[in-house]
Coordinates of C-alpha atoms in Angstrom, one line a residue:
Chain Q
M1 CA 0.0 0.0 0.0
Q2 CA 1.5 3.3 -1.1
F3 CA 0.5 6.6 0.3
E4 CA -0.9 8.6 -2.6
A5 CA -2.7 11.7 -1.5
I6 CA -4.4 13.8 1.2
S7 CA -8.0 14.2 0.2
I8 CA -10.4 16.9 1.6
E9 CA -14.0 17.0 0.8
G10 CA -16.7 19.5 1.8
L11 CA -14.7 20.7 4.8
S12 CA -15.9 23.7 6.8
H13 CA -14.8 25.1 10.1
R14 CA -16.3 27.6 12.6
F15 CA -14.6 29.1 15.6
L16 CA -17.0 29.6 18.6
S17 CA -16.5 32.5 20.9
R18 CA -18.1 33.4 24.2
T19 CA -18.5 37.1 23.4
R20 CA -19.0 37.2 19.6
P21 CA -21.0 35.2 17.1
P22 CA -19.1 32.3 15.5
T23 CA -16.5 33.0 12.9
T24 CA -16.5 30.9 9.8
A25 CA -12.9 30.2 8.9
L26 CA -13.3 27.7 6.1
T27 CA -16.3 26.9 4.0
D28 CA -16.7 23.9 1.7
V29 CA -13.1 23.2 1.0
T30 CA -12.5 20.4 -1.4
C31 CA -9.0 19.6 -2.5
R32 CA -6.5 16.9 -3.1
F33 CA -2.8 17.1 -2.2
P34 CA -0.6 14.5 -4.1
A35 CA 2.0 12.5 -2.2
G36 CA 5.7 13.1 -3.0
K37 CA 5.0 16.7 -4.2
V38 CA 5.3 20.1 -2.7
T39 CA 1.9 21.9 -2.5
S40 CA 2.0 25.6 -1.6
I41 CA -1.1 27.2 -0.2
V42 CA -1.4 31.0 -0.6
G43 CA -4.1 33.3 0.5
P44 CA -4.8 36.7 2.1
S45 CA -4.1 36.9 5.8
G46 CA -6.9 35.6 7.9
C47 CA -8.3 33.3 5.2
G48 CA -8.0 30.2 7.3
K49 CA -4.9 28.6 5.6
S50 CA -3.2 27.9 8.9
T51 CA -6.5 26.4 10.3
L52 CA -6.6 24.2 7.2
L53 CA -3.1 23.0 8.1
L54 CA -4.0 22.3 11.7
I55 CA -7.1 20.3 10.5
M56 CA -5.0 18.3 8.0
R57 CA -2.4 17.6 10.7
G58 CA -5.1 16.4 13.0
L59 CA -4.5 19.0 15.7
V60 CA -7.9 20.7 15.2
K61 CA -11.2 18.8 14.5
A62 CA -13.2 20.4 11.7
S63 CA -16.8 21.3 12.3
Q64 CA -17.8 19.6 9.1
G65 CA -16.2 17.2 6.7
D66 CA -13.0 15.4 7.2
V67 CA -9.5 14.7 5.9
K68 CA -8.7 11.3 4.3
F69 CA -5.3 9.8 3.6
L70 CA -5.6 7.8 0.4
Y71 CA -3.5 4.7 -0.3
G72 CA -3.1 3.0 -3.7
N73 CA -3.0 -0.7 -4.2
G74 CA -0.9 -0.4 -7.4
A75 CA -3.8 -1.0 -9.7
G76 CA -5.1 2.5 -9.7
A77 CA -7.8 2.2 -6.9
L78 CA -7.5 4.5 -3.9
T79 CA -8.7 3.5 -0.4
P80 CA -8.6 5.7 2.7
G81 CA -6.3 4.5 5.5
D82 CA -4.5 5.5 8.7
A83 CA -2.7 8.8 8.9
P84 CA 0.9 8.5 7.9
R85 CA 3.7 10.0 10.0
M86 CA 3.5 13.8 10.0
A87 CA 5.6 16.7 11.4
T88 CA 5.1 20.4 11.4
V89 CA 7.4 23.4 11.2
W90 CA 5.9 26.6 12.8
Q91 CA 6.1 30.2 11.9
S92 CA 6.8 31.1 15.6
F93 CA 9.3 28.2 15.9
N94 CA 7.6 26.9 19.1
L95 CA 10.9 25.6 20.5
L96 CA 10.8 24.8 24.3
P97 CA 12.9 27.7 25.7
W98 CA 14.1 25.7 28.7
R99 CA 15.6 22.9 26.6
T100 CA 18.9 23.1 24.7
V101 CA 19.0 22.7 20.9
V102 CA 19.8 18.9 21.1
D103 CA 17.0 18.3 23.7
N104 CA 14.6 20.2 21.5
V105 CA 15.4 18.2 18.4
A106 CA 15.2 14.9 20.5
F107 CA 11.9 15.9 22.1
G108 CA 9.7 13.9 19.7
M109 CA 11.8 10.8 20.2
E110 CA 11.8 11.3 23.9
L111 CA 8.0 11.3 23.9
Q112 CA 8.1 8.0 22.0
G113 CA 10.4 6.5 24.6
V114 CA 13.5 6.1 22.3
S115 CA 16.6 5.4 24.4
K116 CA 18.7 8.4 25.4
A117 CA 21.8 7.3 23.4
E118 CA 19.9 6.6 20.2
R119 CA 17.9 9.9 20.3
R120 CA 21.0 11.9 21.0
E121 CA 22.8 10.3 18.1
K122 CA 19.9 10.9 15.7
A123 CA 19.4 14.5 17.0
M124 CA 23.1 15.2 16.4
D125 CA 22.8 14.0 12.8
A126 CA 19.8 16.2 12.3
I127 CA 21.5 19.2 13.8
K128 CA 24.5 18.6 11.5
S129 CA 22.2 18.4 8.4
V130 CA 20.9 21.9 9.2
E131 CA 24.4 23.2 9.7
L132 CA 24.1 23.9 13.4
S133 CA 26.9 21.7 14.7
G134 CA 28.5 23.4 17.7
F135 CA 25.2 24.9 18.9
E136 CA 23.8 21.6 20.4
N137 CA 24.0 23.0 24.0
H138 CA 22.7 26.5 23.3
Y139 CA 19.3 27.5 24.5
P140 CA 16.8 28.8 21.9
G141 CA 17.0 32.3 23.5
Q142 CA 20.7 32.4 22.4
L143 CA 20.0 31.8 18.7
S144 CA 19.0 34.1 15.9
G145 CA 15.6 33.6 14.2
G146 CA 17.1 31.7 11.2
M147 CA 19.0 29.4 13.5
K148 CA 15.8 28.8 15.6
Q149 CA 13.9 27.8 12.4
R150 CA 16.7 25.4 11.4
V151 CA 16.3 23.8 14.8
G152 CA 12.5 23.6 14.1
L153 CA 13.3 22.0 10.8
A154 CA 15.7 19.5 12.3
R155 CA 13.1 18.7 15.0
G156 CA 10.5 17.8 12.4
M157 CA 12.8 16.0 9.9
V158 CA 14.4 13.8 12.6
M159 CA 10.9 12.2 13.0
S160 CA 11.3 11.1 9.4
P161 CA 7.7 12.1 8.5
D162 CA 5.9 11.0 5.4
I163 CA 4.2 14.4 5.3
L164 CA 6.0 17.7 6.3
F165 CA 3.7 20.6 7.1
L166 CA 5.3 24.1 6.9
D167 CA 3.2 26.8 8.5
E168 CA 4.7 30.1 7.1
P169 CA 8.1 28.7 8.1
F170 CA 10.0 31.8 7.1
G171 CA 7.4 34.4 7.9
A172 CA 9.2 35.7 11.0
L173 CA 12.6 36.0 9.4
D174 CA 14.4 38.8 7.6
A175 CA 14.6 38.8 3.8
Q176 CA 18.1 37.5 3.4
T177 CA 17.8 34.7 5.9
R178 CA 14.5 33.8 4.2
L179 CA 16.2 33.5 0.8
Y180 CA 19.0 31.4 2.1
L181 CA 16.7 29.0 4.0
Q182 CA 14.3 28.8 1.0
E183 CA 17.3 27.6 -1.1
Q184 CA 18.3 25.1 1.6
L185 CA 14.7 23.8 2.0
S186 CA 14.4 23.5 -1.8
S187 CA 17.4 21.1 -2.1
L188 CA 16.3 19.2 1.0
V189 CA 12.8 18.7 -0.4
E190 CA 14.2 17.6 -3.8
K191 CA 16.5 15.1 -2.2
S192 CA 13.9 13.6 0.2
A193 CA 10.9 13.4 -2.2
K194 CA 8.6 13.9 0.7
T195 CA 5.0 15.2 0.7
V196 CA 5.2 18.8 1.7
I197 CA 2.3 21.2 2.5
L198 CA 3.6 24.8 2.6
I199 CA 1.5 27.6 3.9
T200 CA 2.8 31.0 2.9
H201 CA 1.8 34.5 2.1
S202 CA 4.7 35.0 -0.3
I203 CA 3.8 34.3 -3.9
E204 CA 7.5 33.9 -4.8
E205 CA 8.0 31.4 -2.1
A206 CA 4.9 29.4 -3.2
I207 CA 6.2 29.2 -6.8
F208 CA 9.8 28.7 -6.0
L209 CA 9.2 25.7 -3.6
G210 CA 6.0 24.3 -5.0
D211 CA 5.0 21.7 -7.5
H212 CA 1.4 23.0 -7.2
V213 CA 0.0 26.3 -5.9
V214 CA -3.4 26.4 -4.3
V215 CA -4.9 29.9 -4.0
M216 CA -7.5 30.5 -1.3
T217 CA -10.1 33.2 -1.1
A218 CA -10.6 35.8 1.7
R219 CA -12.5 34.6 4.8
P220 CA -14.5 32.4 4.9
G221 CA -11.7 30.6 3.0
K222 CA -12.3 28.3 0.1
I223 CA -10.2 27.1 -2.8
A224 CA -10.1 29.7 -5.6
A225 CA -7.8 28.0 -8.0
S226 CA -5.1 25.3 -8.2
L227 CA -2.1 25.8 -10.6
D228 CA 0.7 23.5 -11.6
V229 CA 4.2 25.0 -11.4
D230 CA 5.8 23.7 -14.6
L231 CA 9.3 24.9 -13.8
P232 CA 12.2 22.4 -14.0
R233 CA 13.9 21.0 -10.9
P234 CA 16.4 21.3 -9.3
R235 CA 15.6 25.0 -8.9
G236 CA 18.1 27.6 -7.9
I237 CA 17.0 31.0 -6.7
D238 CA 17.7 32.4 -10.3
V239 CA 14.6 30.5 -11.4
Q240 CA 12.9 33.7 -10.4
N241 CA 14.3 35.3 -13.6
D242 CA 12.6 32.7 -15.7
K243 CA 9.8 34.1 -17.9
R244 CA 7.4 31.3 -16.8
F245 CA 8.0 32.3 -13.2
G246 CA 6.9 35.9 -14.0
E247 CA 3.8 34.6 -15.8
L248 CA 2.8 32.4 -12.8
F249 CA 3.4 35.2 -10.4
S250 CA 1.1 37.5 -12.4
E251 CA -1.6 34.9 -12.7
I252 CA -1.5 34.1 -8.9
Y253 CA -1.4 37.8 -8.0
G254 CA -4.3 38.4 -10.3
L255 CA -6.3 35.8 -8.4
L256 CA -5.3 37.1 -5.0
R257 CA -5.7 40.8 -5.7
D258 CA -9.4 41.1 -5.1
E259 CA -9.3 38.6 -2.2
V260 CA -6.7 40.7 -0.4
R261 CA -8.9 43.8 -0.9
K262 CA -11.9 41.9 0.4
S263 CA -9.9 40.7 3.4
M264 CA -9.0 44.3 4.2
M265 CA -12.6 45.5 4.0
N266 CA -14.1 43.1 6.6
Chain K
M1 CA 59.6 54.8 5.3
T2 CA 60.7 51.2 5.3
D3 CA 60.5 51.1 9.0
V4 CA 56.9 52.3 8.9
N5 CA 56.0 49.7 6.3
R6 CA 57.7 47.0 8.3
S7 CA 55.8 47.9 11.4
I8 CA 52.5 47.8 9.6
A9 CA 53.4 44.4 8.1
F10 CA 54.3 43.3 11.6
Q11 CA 51.1 44.5 13.1
A12 CA 49.1 42.8 10.3
E13 CA 50.8 39.5 11.1
K14 CA 49.9 39.6 14.7
P15 CA 46.4 38.3 15.2
A16 CA 44.1 41.0 16.6
S17 CA 43.9 40.3 20.3
P18 CA 42.5 36.7 20.3
P19 CA 39.1 36.3 22.1
Q20 CA 39.7 34.9 25.5
A21 CA 37.6 32.0 26.7
D22 CA 37.1 33.4 30.1
E23 CA 36.0 36.9 29.0
R24 CA 32.6 37.5 30.6
L25 CA 30.4 40.4 31.4
R26 CA 30.8 41.1 35.0
D27 CA 28.3 42.6 37.5
D28 CA 30.4 45.5 38.9
T29 CA 27.6 47.0 41.1
W30 CA 27.4 44.1 43.6
W31 CA 29.3 46.0 46.3
Y32 CA 27.2 49.2 46.1
G33 CA 24.5 47.8 48.5
P34 CA 26.9 46.5 51.3
V35 CA 29.0 49.8 51.1
A36 CA 25.9 51.9 51.4
M37 CA 24.8 49.8 54.4
A38 CA 28.2 50.2 56.0
C39 CA 28.1 54.0 55.6
F40 CA 24.6 54.1 57.1
L41 CA 25.8 52.1 60.2
V42 CA 28.8 54.3 60.7
F43 CA 26.6 57.4 60.5
W44 CA 24.2 55.9 63.0
E45 CA 27.0 54.9 65.4
V46 CA 28.7 58.3 65.3
S47 CA 25.5 60.4 65.6
V48 CA 24.3 58.4 68.6
M49 CA 27.7 58.7 70.2
F50 CA 28.0 62.5 69.8
G51 CA 24.3 63.4 69.8
S52 CA 23.8 62.2 73.4
I53 CA 20.7 60.2 72.6
P54 CA 19.7 58.0 75.5
E55 CA 20.3 54.3 74.9
L56 CA 16.7 53.6 75.9
F57 CA 15.5 55.2 72.6
L58 CA 18.3 54.3 70.2
P59 CA 21.2 52.1 71.1
R60 CA 24.4 52.2 69.0
P61 CA 24.8 49.5 66.3
S62 CA 27.8 48.2 68.1
V63 CA 25.8 47.8 71.3
V64 CA 23.1 46.0 69.3
V65 CA 25.6 43.5 68.0
V66 CA 27.0 42.9 71.5
T67 CA 23.5 42.4 72.9
L68 CA 22.7 39.9 70.1
Y69 CA 25.8 37.9 70.9
D70 CA 24.8 38.0 74.6
L71 CA 21.4 36.7 73.8
F72 CA 22.8 33.8 72.0
A73 CA 25.5 33.1 74.5
T74 CA 23.5 33.4 77.8
K75 CA 19.8 33.5 77.0
G76 CA 19.5 30.6 74.7
L77 CA 18.2 32.6 71.7
V78 CA 19.3 29.8 69.4
Y79 CA 16.4 27.7 70.6
D80 CA 14.0 30.6 69.8
L81 CA 15.6 31.0 66.4
G82 CA 15.3 27.3 65.6
L83 CA 11.6 27.2 66.7
T84 CA 10.7 30.2 64.6
L85 CA 12.5 28.8 61.6
Y86 CA 10.7 25.5 62.1
R87 CA 7.3 27.3 62.2
I88 CA 8.2 29.5 59.1
F89 CA 9.3 26.6 57.0
G90 CA 6.7 24.1 58.3
G91 CA 3.9 26.4 57.1
F92 CA 5.8 27.4 53.9
F93 CA 6.4 23.8 52.7
L94 CA 2.9 22.7 53.7
A95 CA 1.5 25.6 51.6
A96 CA 3.9 24.9 48.8
F97 CA 2.9 21.3 48.6
V98 CA -0.8 21.9 48.7
G99 CA -0.7 25.2 46.7
I100 CA 1.4 23.9 43.7
G101 CA -0.6 20.7 43.6
L102 CA -4.0 22.4 43.7
G103 CA -2.8 25.1 41.4
L104 CA -1.7 22.6 38.7
L105 CA -5.0 20.9 38.9
M106 CA -7.0 24.2 38.8
G107 CA -4.9 25.5 35.9
M108 CA -5.2 22.3 33.9
S109 CA -8.8 21.3 34.5
K110 CA -11.7 23.7 33.8
R111 CA -14.0 21.6 36.0
I112 CA -11.7 21.7 39.1
Y113 CA -11.2 25.4 38.5
A114 CA -14.9 26.1 38.4
I115 CA -15.4 24.2 41.7
A116 CA -12.4 25.5 43.7
D117 CA -12.4 29.1 42.4
I118 CA -15.3 30.3 44.6
F119 CA -13.5 28.9 47.8
V120 CA -10.3 30.7 46.8
A121 CA -12.2 33.9 46.1
A122 CA -13.8 33.7 49.5
L123 CA -10.7 32.9 51.6
Y124 CA -8.1 34.9 49.7
P125 CA -9.0 38.4 50.9
V126 CA -9.6 37.4 54.6
P127 CA -6.7 38.9 56.7
K128 CA -5.0 35.9 58.0
I129 CA -4.3 37.5 61.3
A130 CA -8.0 37.6 61.8
L131 CA -8.0 33.8 61.9
V132 CA -5.9 33.8 65.0
P133 CA -8.8 33.5 67.5
L134 CA -10.4 30.6 65.6
L135 CA -7.1 28.8 65.1
V136 CA -6.3 29.1 68.8
I137 CA -9.7 27.6 69.7
W138 CA -9.1 24.7 67.3
L139 CA -5.3 24.1 67.7
G140 CA -4.2 25.8 70.9
T141 CA -1.2 28.1 70.9
G142 CA 1.5 25.5 70.0
N143 CA 3.4 24.8 66.9
S144 CA 0.5 23.4 65.0
F145 CA -1.3 26.7 65.3
Q146 CA 1.7 28.7 64.1
I147 CA 2.3 26.4 61.2
A148 CA -1.4 26.4 60.2
L149 CA -1.5 30.2 60.3
S150 CA 1.7 30.5 58.2
A151 CA 0.4 27.9 55.7
L152 CA -2.9 29.8 55.3
G153 CA -1.0 32.9 54.5
C154 CA 1.4 31.3 52.1
I155 CA -1.0 29.2 50.1
F156 CA -2.7 31.9 48.2
P157 CA 0.2 33.6 46.5
I158 CA 1.6 30.1 45.6
L159 CA -1.8 28.9 44.4
V160 CA -2.7 32.0 42.4
N161 CA 0.8 32.2 40.8
T162 CA 0.7 28.5 39.8
I163 CA -2.6 28.9 38.2
I164 CA -1.4 31.9 36.2
G165 CA 1.8 30.1 35.2
V166 CA -0.1 27.2 33.9
R167 CA -2.6 29.3 32.0
Q168 CA 0.1 31.5 30.5
C169 CA 1.7 28.6 28.8
D170 CA 2.2 29.4 25.1
E171 CA -0.5 27.6 23.1
G172 CA 2.1 27.1 20.3
L173 CA 4.3 25.0 22.5
I174 CA 1.4 22.7 23.3
L175 CA 0.6 22.4 19.6
A176 CA 4.2 21.6 18.8
A177 CA 4.3 19.0 21.5
R178 CA 1.1 17.4 20.2
D179 CA 2.5 17.5 16.7
L180 CA 5.4 15.5 17.9
G181 CA 3.1 12.9 19.4
A182 CA 2.8 14.0 23.1
N183 CA -0.2 12.7 25.1
T184 CA -2.1 14.7 27.7
V185 CA 0.1 13.6 30.6
Q186 CA 3.3 14.2 28.7
I187 CA 2.1 17.7 27.7
Q188 CA 1.4 18.6 31.3
R189 CA 4.7 17.1 32.6
K190 CA 7.1 18.2 29.9
V191 CA 5.5 21.5 28.6
V192 CA 3.0 23.1 30.9
L193 CA 4.8 22.4 34.2
P194 CA 8.2 23.7 33.1
A195 CA 6.6 26.7 31.5
A196 CA 4.9 27.5 34.8
I197 CA 8.1 27.2 36.9
P198 CA 9.1 30.9 36.8
A199 CA 5.6 32.0 37.9
I200 CA 5.6 29.3 40.7
F201 CA 9.0 30.6 41.9
G202 CA 7.5 34.1 42.1
G203 CA 4.7 32.8 44.2
L204 CA 7.1 30.9 46.5
R205 CA 9.2 34.1 47.0
L206 CA 6.1 36.1 48.1
A207 CA 5.0 33.3 50.3
L208 CA 8.2 33.0 52.3
G209 CA 8.0 36.7 53.2
I210 CA 4.4 36.3 54.3
S211 CA 5.3 33.3 56.4
I212 CA 8.0 35.2 58.3
I213 CA 5.6 38.1 58.9
L214 CA 2.7 35.9 60.1
V215 CA 4.8 33.6 62.4
V216 CA 6.6 36.5 64.1
A217 CA 3.3 38.4 64.6
A218 CA 1.5 35.3 66.0
E219 CA 4.4 34.6 68.3
M220 CA 4.2 38.1 69.7
Q221 CA 0.5 37.5 70.5
T222 CA 0.5 34.0 71.9
A223 CA 3.8 32.2 72.2
R224 CA 6.3 31.8 75.0
Y225 CA 9.2 30.9 72.9
G226 CA 10.3 32.1 69.4
L227 CA 11.8 35.3 68.1
G228 CA 8.4 37.1 68.2
A229 CA 7.8 36.1 71.8
K230 CA 11.3 37.3 72.9
L231 CA 10.8 40.5 71.0
Q232 CA 7.5 41.2 72.7
A233 CA 9.0 40.3 76.2
A234 CA 12.0 42.6 75.6
G235 CA 9.7 45.5 74.6
Q236 CA 7.6 45.1 77.7
V237 CA 10.5 45.6 80.0
L238 CA 12.0 48.4 77.9
E239 CA 15.1 46.4 76.8
T240 CA 15.6 48.5 73.7
G241 CA 18.9 46.9 73.0
Q242 CA 17.4 43.4 72.9
V243 CA 14.5 44.7 70.7
F244 CA 17.0 46.0 68.2
A245 CA 19.1 42.8 68.4
I246 CA 16.1 40.6 67.5
L247 CA 15.1 43.0 64.8
L248 CA 18.6 42.8 63.4
L249 CA 18.4 39.0 63.5
L250 CA 15.1 39.1 61.6
A251 CA 16.6 41.4 59.0
V252 CA 19.6 39.2 58.5
L253 CA 17.3 36.2 58.2
G254 CA 15.3 38.0 55.6
I255 CA 18.3 38.8 53.5
L256 CA 19.7 35.2 53.7
L257 CA 16.4 33.6 52.8
T258 CA 15.7 36.0 49.9
K259 CA 19.2 35.7 48.5
G260 CA 19.1 31.9 48.9
Q261 CA 15.8 31.8 47.0
D262 CA 17.2 34.0 44.2
R263 CA 20.1 31.6 43.9
L264 CA 17.8 28.6 43.6
G265 CA 15.6 30.4 41.1
G266 CA 18.6 31.3 39.0
L267 CA 19.6 27.7 38.9
V268 CA 16.1 26.6 37.8
N269 CA 15.8 29.3 35.2
R270 CA 19.3 29.2 33.9
W271 CA 18.0 29.0 30.3
R272 CA 17.0 32.6 30.6
A273 CA 20.5 33.9 31.1
N274 CA 22.4 34.8 28.0

């Protein structure tokens, strides 16, 4: 049985509040995210794209509809099955501030009861792969934003997830750090051939990293369009000079423009 | 000309002063407090000596120190000190145990919070010294009364701070832990509790001060032994030197306990230091 896709049908979500009427974050979202590909989700702020990620990851229960993980039997038929292994990288890093880098990276394995020696060894490898060797015993408060996010990436990757969720992973970083990490992530993703769901508000980032780009509407969010990014891989940062990149950018911005305006009106 | 060139070349070869491993930022204000205190004591000593103030009102610091030594040497003050410390810490640790435990439960469970909150709200604002008559009826005037009074005073700052600490835990940290596969117990043990530690320590610090205040005050009213009792007795016979000596002892005790607690807090929160 091969994991083939995440499938969402007729998914809606409302937030209840004590003081205000409920907010509809997502309405009737239907979408399919193929395995082994990078799908970028862009949308105006507040459109519910992070909520969609939390629902897919199983951390929030949707008010209506659900998420299925489809497995193929090799003959073309798809059947829903158990959730594969998943890990998330967060915009605000969410590292435990009282744990050192190595203890943060090893946290997931510690929760699973992996032995101390084994989790330390794996964590050290992961730290090396994000070029943070020498910082194992630093606390998150002693690291820059870009370094923190590399710890976040190592913490997720060390769990060897089938699906990697990236919730605006570079949103809190400065422009140069962001460019550098985008390049690193791009090569990492190309090598590992993992299923990646990337939430972002940057159109460039969505195209540069994505095989597909899903565009969402303003709140209540739904899928406005889904585009294929037909740019060759491996991609360097100079793919942004490609004529096709510019066309995709204009097309996505054209779709987003009115939605952004709507999101500012309400 | 060549000399100048050579000296420049020489300087370039020499590595710019290598960073030293033991180079640290130092706190160079640590002695300000002790020196200010010393100046104050000298001023006090000198002005009493030359201002002809009767010792009944204001004894010199040197006399106070001698009196304190005398109390320890001949009047068995060490027994009173031990008894007072026992009452202070007895109440403090009892309150810490109950307060942190109940605080964690109230912070983590909405139901327990809903039940316990009204009791906390009712008891919190009652001046604890107003409970003395009732506690004496129930427990007499012995150690159990002193410890109960101290515990009642200590428990609320600890409880309230623990609840706040638990509730302030960053939602993102809990999400990240759940993402990595943590169950409810693991989240509470490995995320919520450590996140609440600084707030809990704040509560403990307030509570220890309250414990000292309550125990000494209660001893002055009801006890025969203990620093508060000795203070009251000395005051009644106008032994101003002894009054000052015991006050000095209480002040030193306060400094030692507070600094000790700061040390402990610094160890627990060492991840905050850069």
